[in-house]
Short mmCIF file of C-alpha atoms in Angstrom, two decimals:
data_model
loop_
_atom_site.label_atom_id
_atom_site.label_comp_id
_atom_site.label_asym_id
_atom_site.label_seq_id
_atom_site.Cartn_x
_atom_site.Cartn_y
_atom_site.Cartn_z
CA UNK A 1 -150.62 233.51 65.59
CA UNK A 2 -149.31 230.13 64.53
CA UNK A 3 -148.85 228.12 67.41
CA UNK A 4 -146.95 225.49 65.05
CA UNK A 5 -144.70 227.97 63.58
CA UNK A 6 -143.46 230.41 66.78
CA UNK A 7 -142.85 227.27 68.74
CA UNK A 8 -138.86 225.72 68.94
CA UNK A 9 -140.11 223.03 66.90
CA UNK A 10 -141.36 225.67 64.49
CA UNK A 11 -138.50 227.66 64.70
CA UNK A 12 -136.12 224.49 63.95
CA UNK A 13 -138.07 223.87 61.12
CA UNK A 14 -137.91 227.32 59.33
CA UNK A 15 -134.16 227.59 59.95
CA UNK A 16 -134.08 223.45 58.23
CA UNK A 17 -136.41 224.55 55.39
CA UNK A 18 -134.31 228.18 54.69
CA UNK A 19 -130.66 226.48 53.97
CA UNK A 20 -129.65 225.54 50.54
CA UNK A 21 -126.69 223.85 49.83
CA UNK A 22 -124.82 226.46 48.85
CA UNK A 23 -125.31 227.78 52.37
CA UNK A 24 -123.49 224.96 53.98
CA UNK A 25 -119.58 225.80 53.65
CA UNK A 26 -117.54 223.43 51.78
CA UNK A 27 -115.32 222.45 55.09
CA UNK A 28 -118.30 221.71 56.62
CA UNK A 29 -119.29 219.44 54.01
CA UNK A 30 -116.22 218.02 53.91
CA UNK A 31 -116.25 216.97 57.60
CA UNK A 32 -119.91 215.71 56.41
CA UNK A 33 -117.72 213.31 54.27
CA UNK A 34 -115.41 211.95 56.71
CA UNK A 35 -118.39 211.37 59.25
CA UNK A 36 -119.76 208.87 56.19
CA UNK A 37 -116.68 207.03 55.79
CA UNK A 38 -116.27 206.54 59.52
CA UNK A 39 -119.51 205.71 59.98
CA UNK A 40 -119.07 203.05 57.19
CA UNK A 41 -115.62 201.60 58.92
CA UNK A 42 -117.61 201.11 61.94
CA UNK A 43 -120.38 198.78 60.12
CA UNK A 44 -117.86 197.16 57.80
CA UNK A 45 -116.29 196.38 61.35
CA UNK A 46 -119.38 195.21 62.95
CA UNK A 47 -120.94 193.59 60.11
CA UNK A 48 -120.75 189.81 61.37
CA UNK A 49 -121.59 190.44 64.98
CA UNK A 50 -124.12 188.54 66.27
CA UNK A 51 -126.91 191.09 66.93
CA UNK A 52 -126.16 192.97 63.66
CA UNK A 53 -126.33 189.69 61.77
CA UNK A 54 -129.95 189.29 63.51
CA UNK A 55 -130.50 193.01 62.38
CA UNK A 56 -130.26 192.31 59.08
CA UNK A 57 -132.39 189.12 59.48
CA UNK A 58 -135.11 190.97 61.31
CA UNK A 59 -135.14 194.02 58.55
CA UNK A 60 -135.85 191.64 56.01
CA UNK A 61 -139.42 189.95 58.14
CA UNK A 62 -140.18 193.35 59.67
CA UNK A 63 -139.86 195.55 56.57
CA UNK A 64 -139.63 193.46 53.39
CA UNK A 65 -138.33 193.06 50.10
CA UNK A 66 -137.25 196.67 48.94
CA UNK A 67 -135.09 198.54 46.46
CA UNK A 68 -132.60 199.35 49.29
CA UNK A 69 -129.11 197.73 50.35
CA UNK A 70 -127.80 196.07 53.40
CA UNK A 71 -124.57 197.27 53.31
CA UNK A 72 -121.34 195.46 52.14
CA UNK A 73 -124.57 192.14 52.20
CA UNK A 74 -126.07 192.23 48.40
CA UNK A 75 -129.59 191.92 50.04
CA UNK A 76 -131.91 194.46 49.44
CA UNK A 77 -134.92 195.73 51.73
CA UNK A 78 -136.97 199.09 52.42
CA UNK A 79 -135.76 201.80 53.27
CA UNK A 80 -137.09 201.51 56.85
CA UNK A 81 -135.48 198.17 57.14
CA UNK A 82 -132.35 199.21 55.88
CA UNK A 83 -131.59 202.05 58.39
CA UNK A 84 -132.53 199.70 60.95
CA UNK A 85 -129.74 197.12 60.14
CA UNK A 86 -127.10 199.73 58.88
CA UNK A 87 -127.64 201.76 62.08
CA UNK A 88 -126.63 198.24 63.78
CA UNK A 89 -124.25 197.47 62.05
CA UNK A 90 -122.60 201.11 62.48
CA UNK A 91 -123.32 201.39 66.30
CA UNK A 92 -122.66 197.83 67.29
CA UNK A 93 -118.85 197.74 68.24
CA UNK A 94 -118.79 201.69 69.69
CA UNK A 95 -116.67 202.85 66.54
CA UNK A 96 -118.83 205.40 65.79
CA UNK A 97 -118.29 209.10 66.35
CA UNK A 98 -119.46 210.60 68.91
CA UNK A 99 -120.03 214.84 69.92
CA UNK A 100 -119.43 215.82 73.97
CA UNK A 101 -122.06 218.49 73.97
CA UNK A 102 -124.44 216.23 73.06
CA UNK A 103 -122.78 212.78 75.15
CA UNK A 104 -123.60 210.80 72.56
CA UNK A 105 -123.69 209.53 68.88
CA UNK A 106 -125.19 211.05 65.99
CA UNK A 107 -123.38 209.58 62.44
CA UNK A 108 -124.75 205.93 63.52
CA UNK A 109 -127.96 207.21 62.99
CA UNK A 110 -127.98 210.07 60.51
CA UNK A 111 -125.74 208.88 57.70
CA UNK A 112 -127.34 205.20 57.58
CA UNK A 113 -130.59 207.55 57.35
CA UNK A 114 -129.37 209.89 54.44
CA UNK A 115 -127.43 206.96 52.53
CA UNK A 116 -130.54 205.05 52.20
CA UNK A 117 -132.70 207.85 51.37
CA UNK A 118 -130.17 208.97 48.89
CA UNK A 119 -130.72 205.49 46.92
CA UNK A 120 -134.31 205.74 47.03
CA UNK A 121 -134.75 209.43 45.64
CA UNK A 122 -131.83 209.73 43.28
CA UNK A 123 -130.03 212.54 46.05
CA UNK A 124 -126.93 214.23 44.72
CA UNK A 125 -123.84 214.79 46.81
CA UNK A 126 -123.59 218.07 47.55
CA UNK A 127 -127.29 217.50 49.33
CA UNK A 128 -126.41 214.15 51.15
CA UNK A 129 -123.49 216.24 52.79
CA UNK A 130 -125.41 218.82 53.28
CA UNK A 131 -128.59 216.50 54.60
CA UNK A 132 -125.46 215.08 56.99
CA UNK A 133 -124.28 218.46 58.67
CA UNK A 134 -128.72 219.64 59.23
CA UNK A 135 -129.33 216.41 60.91
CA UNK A 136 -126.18 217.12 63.61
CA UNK A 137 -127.37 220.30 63.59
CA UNK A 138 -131.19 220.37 64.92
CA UNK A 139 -130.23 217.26 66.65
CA UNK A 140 -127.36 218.07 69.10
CA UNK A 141 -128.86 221.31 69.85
CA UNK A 142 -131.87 219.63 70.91
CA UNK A 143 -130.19 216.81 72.89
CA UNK A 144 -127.64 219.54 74.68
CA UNK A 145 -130.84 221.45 75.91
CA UNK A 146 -132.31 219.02 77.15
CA UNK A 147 -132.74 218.49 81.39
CA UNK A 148 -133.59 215.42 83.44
CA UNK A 149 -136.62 216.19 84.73
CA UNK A 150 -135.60 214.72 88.40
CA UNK A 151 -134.76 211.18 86.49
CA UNK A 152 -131.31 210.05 87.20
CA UNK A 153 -129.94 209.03 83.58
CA UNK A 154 -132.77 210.09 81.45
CA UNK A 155 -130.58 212.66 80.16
CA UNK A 156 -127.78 210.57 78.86
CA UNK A 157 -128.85 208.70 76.64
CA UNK A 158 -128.08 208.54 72.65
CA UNK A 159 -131.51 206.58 71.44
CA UNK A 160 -133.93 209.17 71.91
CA UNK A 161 -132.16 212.09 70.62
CA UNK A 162 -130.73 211.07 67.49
CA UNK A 163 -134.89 210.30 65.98
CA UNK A 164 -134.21 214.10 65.95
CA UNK A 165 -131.19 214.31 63.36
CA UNK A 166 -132.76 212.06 61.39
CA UNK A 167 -136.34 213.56 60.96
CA UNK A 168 -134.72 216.71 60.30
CA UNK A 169 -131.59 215.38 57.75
CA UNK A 170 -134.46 213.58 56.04
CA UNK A 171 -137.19 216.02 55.52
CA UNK A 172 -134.64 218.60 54.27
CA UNK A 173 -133.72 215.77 51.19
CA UNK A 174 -137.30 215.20 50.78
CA UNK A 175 -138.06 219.18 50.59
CA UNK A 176 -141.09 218.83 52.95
CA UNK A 177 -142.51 222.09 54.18
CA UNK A 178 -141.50 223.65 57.46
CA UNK A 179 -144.86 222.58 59.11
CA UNK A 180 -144.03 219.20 58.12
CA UNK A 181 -140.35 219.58 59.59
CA UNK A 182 -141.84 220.52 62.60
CA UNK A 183 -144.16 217.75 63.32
CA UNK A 184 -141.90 215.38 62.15
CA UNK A 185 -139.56 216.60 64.83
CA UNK A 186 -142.15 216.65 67.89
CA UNK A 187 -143.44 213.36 66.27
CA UNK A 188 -139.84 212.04 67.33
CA UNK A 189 -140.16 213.07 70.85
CA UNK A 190 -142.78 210.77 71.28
CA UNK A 191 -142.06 207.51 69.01
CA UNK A 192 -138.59 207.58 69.41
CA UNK A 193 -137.70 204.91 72.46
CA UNK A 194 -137.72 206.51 75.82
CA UNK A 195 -135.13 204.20 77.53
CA UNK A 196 -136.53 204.40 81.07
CA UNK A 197 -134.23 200.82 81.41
CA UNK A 198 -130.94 203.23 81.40
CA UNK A 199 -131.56 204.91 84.30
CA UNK A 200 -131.69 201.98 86.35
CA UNK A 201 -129.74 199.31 85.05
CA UNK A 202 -126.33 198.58 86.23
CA UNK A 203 -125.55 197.95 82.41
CA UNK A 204 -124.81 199.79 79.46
CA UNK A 205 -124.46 198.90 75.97
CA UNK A 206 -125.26 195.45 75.14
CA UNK A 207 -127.37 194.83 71.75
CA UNK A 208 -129.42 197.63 71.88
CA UNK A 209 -126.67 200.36 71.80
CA UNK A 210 -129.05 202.81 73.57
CA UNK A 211 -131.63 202.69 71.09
CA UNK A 212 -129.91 204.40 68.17
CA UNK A 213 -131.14 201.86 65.54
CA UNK A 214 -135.03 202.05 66.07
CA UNK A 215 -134.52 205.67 66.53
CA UNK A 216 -132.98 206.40 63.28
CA UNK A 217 -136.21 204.07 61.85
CA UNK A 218 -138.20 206.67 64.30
CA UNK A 219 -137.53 209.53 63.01
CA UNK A 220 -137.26 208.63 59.61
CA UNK A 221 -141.23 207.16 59.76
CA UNK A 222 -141.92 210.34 61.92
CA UNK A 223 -140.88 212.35 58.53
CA UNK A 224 -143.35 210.03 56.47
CA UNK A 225 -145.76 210.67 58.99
CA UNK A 226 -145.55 214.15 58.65
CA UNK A 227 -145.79 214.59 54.91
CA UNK A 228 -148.98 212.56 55.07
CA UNK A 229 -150.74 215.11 57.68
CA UNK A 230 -149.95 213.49 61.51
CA UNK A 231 -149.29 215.94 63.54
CA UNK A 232 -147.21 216.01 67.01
CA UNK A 233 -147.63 218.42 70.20
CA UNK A 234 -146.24 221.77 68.90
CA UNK A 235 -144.84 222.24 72.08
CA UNK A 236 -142.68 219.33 72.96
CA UNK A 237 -139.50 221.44 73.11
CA UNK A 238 -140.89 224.27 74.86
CA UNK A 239 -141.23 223.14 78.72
CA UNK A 240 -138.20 223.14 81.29
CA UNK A 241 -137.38 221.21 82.86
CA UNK A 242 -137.33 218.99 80.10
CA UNK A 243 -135.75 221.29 77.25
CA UNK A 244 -134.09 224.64 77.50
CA UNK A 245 -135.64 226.35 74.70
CA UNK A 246 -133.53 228.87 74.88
CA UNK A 247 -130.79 226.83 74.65
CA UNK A 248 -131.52 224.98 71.89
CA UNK A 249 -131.72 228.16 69.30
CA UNK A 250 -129.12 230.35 70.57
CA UNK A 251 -126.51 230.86 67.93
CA UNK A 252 -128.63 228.75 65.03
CA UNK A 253 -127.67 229.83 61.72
CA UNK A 254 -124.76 232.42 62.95
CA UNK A 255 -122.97 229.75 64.55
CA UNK A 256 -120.10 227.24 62.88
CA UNK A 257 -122.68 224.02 62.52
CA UNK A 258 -122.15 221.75 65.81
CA UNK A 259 -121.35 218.89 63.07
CA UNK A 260 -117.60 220.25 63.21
CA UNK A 261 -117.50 219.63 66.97
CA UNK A 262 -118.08 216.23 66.47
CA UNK A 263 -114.80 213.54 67.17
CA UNK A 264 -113.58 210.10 65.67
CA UNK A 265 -112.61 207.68 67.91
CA UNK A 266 -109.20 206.11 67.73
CA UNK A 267 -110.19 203.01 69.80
CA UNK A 268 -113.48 200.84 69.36
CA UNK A 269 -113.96 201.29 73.38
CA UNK A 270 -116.08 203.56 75.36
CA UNK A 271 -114.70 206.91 74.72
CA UNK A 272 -114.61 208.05 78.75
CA UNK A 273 -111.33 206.43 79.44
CA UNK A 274 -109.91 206.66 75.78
CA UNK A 275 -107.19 209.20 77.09
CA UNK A 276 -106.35 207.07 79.71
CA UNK A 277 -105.52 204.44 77.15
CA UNK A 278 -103.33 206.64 75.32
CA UNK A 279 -101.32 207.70 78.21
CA UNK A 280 -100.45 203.93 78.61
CA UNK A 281 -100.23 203.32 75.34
CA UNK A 282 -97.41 206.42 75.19
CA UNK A 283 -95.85 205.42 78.74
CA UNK A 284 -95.02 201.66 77.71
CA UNK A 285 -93.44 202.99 74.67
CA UNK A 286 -91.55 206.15 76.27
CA UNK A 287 -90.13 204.13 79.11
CA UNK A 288 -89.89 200.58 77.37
CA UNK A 289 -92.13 199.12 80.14
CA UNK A 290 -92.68 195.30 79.92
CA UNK A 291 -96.41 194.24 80.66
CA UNK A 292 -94.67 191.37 82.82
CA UNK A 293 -93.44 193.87 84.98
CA UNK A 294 -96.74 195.94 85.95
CA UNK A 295 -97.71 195.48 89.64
CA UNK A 296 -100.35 197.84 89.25
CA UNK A 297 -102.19 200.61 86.98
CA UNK A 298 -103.63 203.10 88.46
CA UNK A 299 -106.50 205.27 86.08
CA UNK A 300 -107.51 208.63 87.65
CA UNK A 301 -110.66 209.27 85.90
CA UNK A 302 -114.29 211.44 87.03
CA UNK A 303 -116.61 209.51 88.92
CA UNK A 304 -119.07 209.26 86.32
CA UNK A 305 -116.59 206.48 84.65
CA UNK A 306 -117.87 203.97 87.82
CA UNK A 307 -120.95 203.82 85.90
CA UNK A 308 -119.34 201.37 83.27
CA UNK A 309 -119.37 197.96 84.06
CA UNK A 310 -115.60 197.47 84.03
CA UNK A 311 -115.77 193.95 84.27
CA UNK A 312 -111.74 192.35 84.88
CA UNK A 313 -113.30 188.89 83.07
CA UNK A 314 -115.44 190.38 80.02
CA UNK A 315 -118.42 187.34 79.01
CA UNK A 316 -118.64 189.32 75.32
CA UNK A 317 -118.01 192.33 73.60
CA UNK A 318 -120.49 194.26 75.25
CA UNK A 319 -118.12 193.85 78.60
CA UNK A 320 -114.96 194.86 76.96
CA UNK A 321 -116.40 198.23 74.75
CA UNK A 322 -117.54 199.56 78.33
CA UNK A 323 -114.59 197.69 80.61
CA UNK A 324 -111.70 199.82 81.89
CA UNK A 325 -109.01 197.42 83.50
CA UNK A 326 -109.43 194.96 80.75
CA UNK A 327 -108.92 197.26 77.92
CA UNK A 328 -105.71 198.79 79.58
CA UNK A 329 -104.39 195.32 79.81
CA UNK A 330 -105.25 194.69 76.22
CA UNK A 331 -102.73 197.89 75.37
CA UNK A 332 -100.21 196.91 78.12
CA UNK A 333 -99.72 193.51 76.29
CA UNK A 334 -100.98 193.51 73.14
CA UNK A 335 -100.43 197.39 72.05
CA UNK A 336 -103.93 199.40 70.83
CA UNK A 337 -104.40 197.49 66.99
CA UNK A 338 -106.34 194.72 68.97
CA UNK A 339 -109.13 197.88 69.92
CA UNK A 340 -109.71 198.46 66.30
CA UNK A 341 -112.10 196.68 66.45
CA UNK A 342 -111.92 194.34 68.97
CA UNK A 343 -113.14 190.62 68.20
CA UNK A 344 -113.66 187.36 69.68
CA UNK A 345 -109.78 186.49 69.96
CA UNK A 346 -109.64 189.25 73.28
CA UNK A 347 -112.12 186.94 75.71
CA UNK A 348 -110.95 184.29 78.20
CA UNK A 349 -107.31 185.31 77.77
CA UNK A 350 -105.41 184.57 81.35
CA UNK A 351 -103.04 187.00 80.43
CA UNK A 352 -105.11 189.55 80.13
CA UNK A 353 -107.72 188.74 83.31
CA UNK A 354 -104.94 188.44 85.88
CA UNK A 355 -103.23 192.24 84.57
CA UNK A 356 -107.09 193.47 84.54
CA UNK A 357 -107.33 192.68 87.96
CA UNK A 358 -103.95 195.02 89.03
CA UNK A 359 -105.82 198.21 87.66
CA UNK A 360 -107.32 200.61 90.10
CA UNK A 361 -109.90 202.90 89.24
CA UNK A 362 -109.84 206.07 91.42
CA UNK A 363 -112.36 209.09 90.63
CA UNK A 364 -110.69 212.40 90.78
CA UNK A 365 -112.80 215.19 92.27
CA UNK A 366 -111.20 217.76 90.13
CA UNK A 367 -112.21 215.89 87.01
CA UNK A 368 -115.62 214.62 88.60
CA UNK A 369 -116.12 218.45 88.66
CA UNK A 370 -115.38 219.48 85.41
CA UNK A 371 -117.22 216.18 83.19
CA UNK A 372 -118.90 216.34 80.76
CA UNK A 373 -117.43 219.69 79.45
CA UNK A 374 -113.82 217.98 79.55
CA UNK A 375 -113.16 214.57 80.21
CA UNK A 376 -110.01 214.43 81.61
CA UNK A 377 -107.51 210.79 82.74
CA UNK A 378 -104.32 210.40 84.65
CA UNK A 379 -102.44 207.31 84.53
CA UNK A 380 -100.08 205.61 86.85
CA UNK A 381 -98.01 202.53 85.82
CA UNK A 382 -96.52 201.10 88.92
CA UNK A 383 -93.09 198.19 88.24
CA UNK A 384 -91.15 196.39 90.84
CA UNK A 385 -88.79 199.12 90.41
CA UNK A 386 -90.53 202.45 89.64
CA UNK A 387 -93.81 204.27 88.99
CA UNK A 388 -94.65 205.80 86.36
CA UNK A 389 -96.61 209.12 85.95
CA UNK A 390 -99.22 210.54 82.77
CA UNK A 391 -99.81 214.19 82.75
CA UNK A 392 -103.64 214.75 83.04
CA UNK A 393 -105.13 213.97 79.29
CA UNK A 394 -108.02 214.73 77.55
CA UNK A 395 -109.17 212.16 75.07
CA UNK A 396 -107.22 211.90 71.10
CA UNK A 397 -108.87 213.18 68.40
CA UNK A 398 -110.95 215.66 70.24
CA UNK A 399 -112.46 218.85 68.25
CA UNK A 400 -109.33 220.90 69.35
CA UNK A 401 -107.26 217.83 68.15
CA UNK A 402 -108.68 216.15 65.45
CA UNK A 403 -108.68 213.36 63.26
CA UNK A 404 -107.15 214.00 60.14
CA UNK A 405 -108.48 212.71 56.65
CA UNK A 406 -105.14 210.19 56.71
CA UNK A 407 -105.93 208.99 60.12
CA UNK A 408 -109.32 207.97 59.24
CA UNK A 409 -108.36 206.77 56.47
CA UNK A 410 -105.62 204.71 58.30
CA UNK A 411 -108.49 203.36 60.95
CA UNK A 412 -111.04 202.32 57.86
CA UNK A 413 -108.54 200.20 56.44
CA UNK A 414 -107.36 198.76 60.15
CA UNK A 415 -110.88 198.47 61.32
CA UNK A 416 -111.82 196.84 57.89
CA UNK A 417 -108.95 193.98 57.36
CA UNK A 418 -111.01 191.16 58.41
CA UNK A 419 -113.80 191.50 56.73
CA UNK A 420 -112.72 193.70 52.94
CA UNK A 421 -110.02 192.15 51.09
CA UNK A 422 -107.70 195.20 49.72
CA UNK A 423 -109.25 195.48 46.61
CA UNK A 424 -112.28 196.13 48.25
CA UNK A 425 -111.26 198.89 50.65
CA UNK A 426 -109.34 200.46 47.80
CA UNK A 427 -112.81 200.38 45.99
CA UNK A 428 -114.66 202.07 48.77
CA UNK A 429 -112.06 204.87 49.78
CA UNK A 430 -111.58 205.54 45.90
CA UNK A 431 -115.39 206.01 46.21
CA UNK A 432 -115.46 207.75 48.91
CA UNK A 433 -112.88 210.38 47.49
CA UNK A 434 -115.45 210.54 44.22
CA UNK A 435 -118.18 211.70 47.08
CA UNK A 436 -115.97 214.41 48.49
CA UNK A 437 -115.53 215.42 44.34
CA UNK A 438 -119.55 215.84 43.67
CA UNK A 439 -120.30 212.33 42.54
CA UNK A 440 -122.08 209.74 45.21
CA UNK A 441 -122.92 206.37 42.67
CA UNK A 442 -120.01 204.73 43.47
CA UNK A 443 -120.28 204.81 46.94
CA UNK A 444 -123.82 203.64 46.55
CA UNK A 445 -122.19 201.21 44.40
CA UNK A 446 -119.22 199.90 46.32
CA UNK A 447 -121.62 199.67 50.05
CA UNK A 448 -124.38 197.19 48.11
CA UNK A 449 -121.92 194.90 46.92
CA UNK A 450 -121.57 191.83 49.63
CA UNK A 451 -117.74 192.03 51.74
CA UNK A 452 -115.97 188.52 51.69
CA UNK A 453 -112.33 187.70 51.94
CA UNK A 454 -110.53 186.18 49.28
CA UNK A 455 -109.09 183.10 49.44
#
């Protein structure tokens, strides 16, 4: 008996190393190819942030000189280093997509992964697509199996898991062997950044974005690792109550691949009160409500949401991604364009601090109870003169929803405005249709050449 082989991370592995690219259907694929130019909108979005800007800095004394580009920057570095600052730049302003069963974020991690490795090894296409939808695939099954062990938190996190799309999205390109798959997998479990911080702290986000960056560079090195004979424990996925074993293979291979499940968010904001932001943003156009007018806004949302740090007087970013009264007083004044992305131009605003500080956040039982498998918002809008009731909403663009291809493309050239001038994002979506058509240079292309603004 091979222990390496009959174990889940054995099991993964032969199901990774059995698909060809014909296997994978062509809608899949194509979803494949909107997660890449999402994923790209988000780090042409968050390319001049501070910590991605120290990303790229870092990549370049922590990995060196290489072959590889930092996107939409002209500077080239390994291909280590450049998953490391893509990943940033992808993850940094919470554009990316995101998949509920998982609670978390694969594309910042996978498609920086497969881009660069696509550059380095001459990848076609059809198999970066196909790389794409194998990484969700072994990934989000592992991170929906997976328990808490009696640690409040340890379960939610995105850094961890997605080591796991990557190792597998990268050692199906490189055509390692399924014993190699395997340890390259349970060598993730290990390396990959445990994030015992996020089940204490009182904050989330901030510059780390739950570890996704160094992840991705995890499980990428726990591939190279692999091919060159280190070995991980053969049974990392096989002990409840840490992974449901179970779980993690029912379905594979007979299913629709979990990559189609995933969503695209509409508004660069912590995605738990995103419907709750689209109620208001219907209600003040419905019923012609003047922000002036609000006494108070009232967001029925599962108790989980109290987590976030909600701050009414956001110090950065950080505080307005993950802030519920301050983003719905963004869209009560402003209207939802400033949340794609947001920027700089949103803190210390008067305006919106004193209409932060009339929203209420009240956790519904009835939605407490049914989170994570739906996240469901109410919102109330209360005037001088009348209030003014949502239905109960479940976040835009879900899976049974979704974004359409002229949506995204709408939100790529919204998110991008500041920092491509129009020839460029013509370039890149012209590209990016040439990568849904079988041909990936001039998306390699277009992402190496450095973004400015034309005078």
């Amino acid at each position: 008996m091979n222990r390496l082989s009959d174990s889940t991370v054995g099991l993964l592995a032969r199901y990774v190393c059995s698909l060809k690219s014909s296997d994978i259907p062509g809608k899949t694929k194509k979803h494949a190819g909107m997660c890449v130019l999402d994923t790209l909108a988000a780090a042409v979005a968050g390319l001049h942030a501070p910590s991605v800007v120290a990303a790229r800095e870092a990549s370049m004394t922590l990995f060196g000189n290489g072959e590889i580009p930092l996107w939409f920057d002209g500077r080239r570095t390994t291909t280590a280093g450049a998953i490391f600052a893509n990943s940033s730049a992808a993850a940094v302003l919470d554009m990316d997509d995101g998949h509920s069963e998982a609670r978390g974020h694969p594309a910042a991690a996978v498609v920086p992964a497969v881009l660069n490795l696509a550059v380095e090894i001459g990848a076609s296409a059809d198999d970066v697509l196909s790389a794409i939808a194998i990484g969700y695939e072994v990934g989000i099954r592992i991170k929906a199996a997976r328990g808490d062990h009696g640690q409040k938190g340890w379960n939610g996190q995105s850094g961890v898991w997605t080591g796991f799309c990557v190792a597998a999205a990268t050692g199906w390109l490189l055509k390692a062997s399924q014993d190699q798959i395997a340890n390259s997998i349970a060598l993730a479990a290990v390396y990959s950044p445990n994030l015992v911080a996020t089940s204490y702290t009182k904050e989330l986000g901030a510059d780390v974005k739950e570890g996704i960056p160094l992840s991705a560079v995890v499980g990428y090195s726990s591939m190279i690792l692999a091919r060159l004979g280190h070995a991980g424990f053969t049974d990392t996925l096989d002990h409840p109550p840490f992974y449901d074993a179970a779980l993690i293979l029912r379905g594979l291979g007979e299913e629709e691949m979990k990559i189609n499940g995933n969503y695209f968010k509409p508004y660069a904001t912590c995605r738990h009160f995103h419907a709750a932001l689209s109620a208001l943003e219907t209600m003040m156009a419905d019923h012609n409500i003047n922000a002036s007018d609000i006494t108070a806004i009232k967001v029925h949302i599962y108790d989980y949401a109290l987590r976030l740090s909600n701050k009414t007087r956001p110090e950065n970013l950080t505080d307005i991604q993950y802030s519920i009264p301050y983003c719905m007083a963004i869209v009560a004044i402003l209207g939802a364009d400033p949340l794609m992305p947001i920027d700089d131009s949103l803190l210390g605003r008067p305006e919106l601090v004193a209409l932060a500080e009339k929203v209420e956040i009240i956790p519904d039982p009835e939605y407490s109870a049914k989170y994570p498998r739906i996240a469901l918002n109410r919102v109330e809008v209360v005037t001088a003169g009348e209030t003014y009731s949502s239905p109960t909403m479940r976040p835009p663009c879900d899976p049974d929803a979704p974004m359409s291809m002229e949506q995204l493309e709408r939100k790529f050239r919204t998110a991008s405005r500041e920092v491509l001038h129009a020839r460029q994002q013509e370039d890149l979506l012209h590209a990016f249709t040439c990568l849904l058509n079988g041909e990936i240079a001039p998306l390699l292309e277009t992402i190496a050449k450095p973004a400015r603004i034309d005078a």
